Amino acid sequence: MNKNSAKIRIIKRTSLIVGILAVFMGLFFVGKSFFSPAKGVAKAEQKVQLATVLPQQNLSKTAPQEYNGQVRKVAYLTFDDGPSKLLPQFLEVLKKHDAKGTFFFVGGNLGRKDLVPYVKQAADEGHYVGSHSMTHKFGKLYTQGEFVDEMKEGLKMINDITGENPKLVRPPYGSMPGLSEELRNKTAEAGIKVWDWTIDSYDWKMKGNPQGIVNEVMKGAKDPVEVILLHEHQQSLDALEPIIIQLKEQGYELEAYDEKAHFPVNFWKDERL
Ligand SMILES: [Zn+2]
């Protein structure tokens, strides 16, 4: 075999490998787009997702879709510790600005009969309603390992009220450090999804200082996908309208969590959750 034909063989083999790689990467990307949060846009984008554009794409799980050449920005406003008597006012502000939110309710509060109609209203108005445990107690949830049982009970209560069958929960105090590998295994086996957050508003410690909350959120809002932690407190309610307005000014769309387009947001980076 002379030098040239050896060279040609190497070139042929290399092109074959590159070709196969390109096809695999293309398949991966199309699959990923399909499960991404911006599902509507993802569908439209699929036909133009060629392997050749792959190197320029951010392949992180939360990668947004492009739309008309613009990166789509989505902010998920999440509200913990309700339902509270402030819930109807939170719903009013969201409705006024055509924004959707995600509520994580505590089982103990879901037992309040006077609040049940607002829980139903939240679901009916297109917000996502998930569980934030029954007791909110660190010892019970993590030390005694009752996390999954409490979440199942909470999700069942929500199902009874809204008719929805939610799977997403917000771990009290965040999933780290409490949600051990053993508990995460159980959670994954139960088909429960866990969302932490990407922006902590620190609203709970800013009583009487809604501007401080707005600043904290806007300081953190940098990435195309943000999950914002808020609580059903008066100061958070007061901060909500400016937060929505300013996020929109920054190009964010305010969406509720969508199970069909789930992507992991947990401090453990556990892809199963
Ligand atoms: Zn909480």
PDB file of C-alpha atoms in Angstrom, residues 77 201 210 213-215 217-218 228 230 236 238-249 254:
ATOM      1  CA  LEU A  77     -41.981  32.928  40.055  1.00  0.00           C
ATOM      2  CA  SER A 201     -35.143  36.760  47.073  1.00  0.00           C
ATOM      3  CA  PRO A 210     -40.228  45.348  49.348  1.00  0.00           C
ATOM      4  CA  ILE A 213     -36.681  42.159  47.567  1.00  0.00           C
ATOM      5  CA  VAL A 214     -37.046  43.677  44.099  1.00  0.00           C
ATOM      6  CA  ASN A 215     -33.337  44.545  44.105  1.00  0.00           C
ATOM      7  CA  VAL A 217     -34.385  39.422  42.437  1.00  0.00           C
ATOM      8  CA  MET A 218     -33.251  41.785  39.700  1.00  0.00           C
ATOM      9  CA  ILE A 228     -37.234  32.692  41.802  1.00  0.00           C
ATOM     10  CA  LEU A 230     -40.589  33.981  47.137  1.00  0.00           C
ATOM     11  CA  SER A 236     -43.326  39.822  48.956  1.00  0.00           C
ATOM     12  CA  ASP A 238     -45.760  44.420  47.791  1.00  0.00           C
ATOM     13  CA  ALA A 239     -42.683  43.528  45.752  1.00  0.00           C
ATOM     14  CA  LEU A 240     -44.501  41.328  43.253  1.00  0.00           C
ATOM     15  CA  GLU A 241     -45.777  43.973  40.846  1.00  0.00           C
ATOM     16  CA  PRO A 242     -42.421  45.776  40.406  1.00  0.00           C
ATOM     17  CA  ILE A 243     -40.684  42.403  40.064  1.00  0.00           C
ATOM     18  CA  ILE A 244     -43.036  41.355  37.261  1.00  0.00           C
ATOM     19  CA  ILE A 245     -42.734  44.694  35.492  1.00  0.00           C
ATOM     20  CA  GLN A 246     -38.935  44.757  35.691  1.00  0.00           C
ATOM     21  CA  LEU A 247     -38.499  41.128  34.658  1.00  0.00           C
ATOM     22  CA  LYS A 248     -40.668  41.801  31.619  1.00  0.00           C
ATOM     23  CA  GLU A 249     -38.555  44.859  30.828  1.00  0.00           C
ATOM     24  CA  LEU A 254     -43.381  34.654  33.342  1.00  0.00           C
TER      25      LEU A 254
END
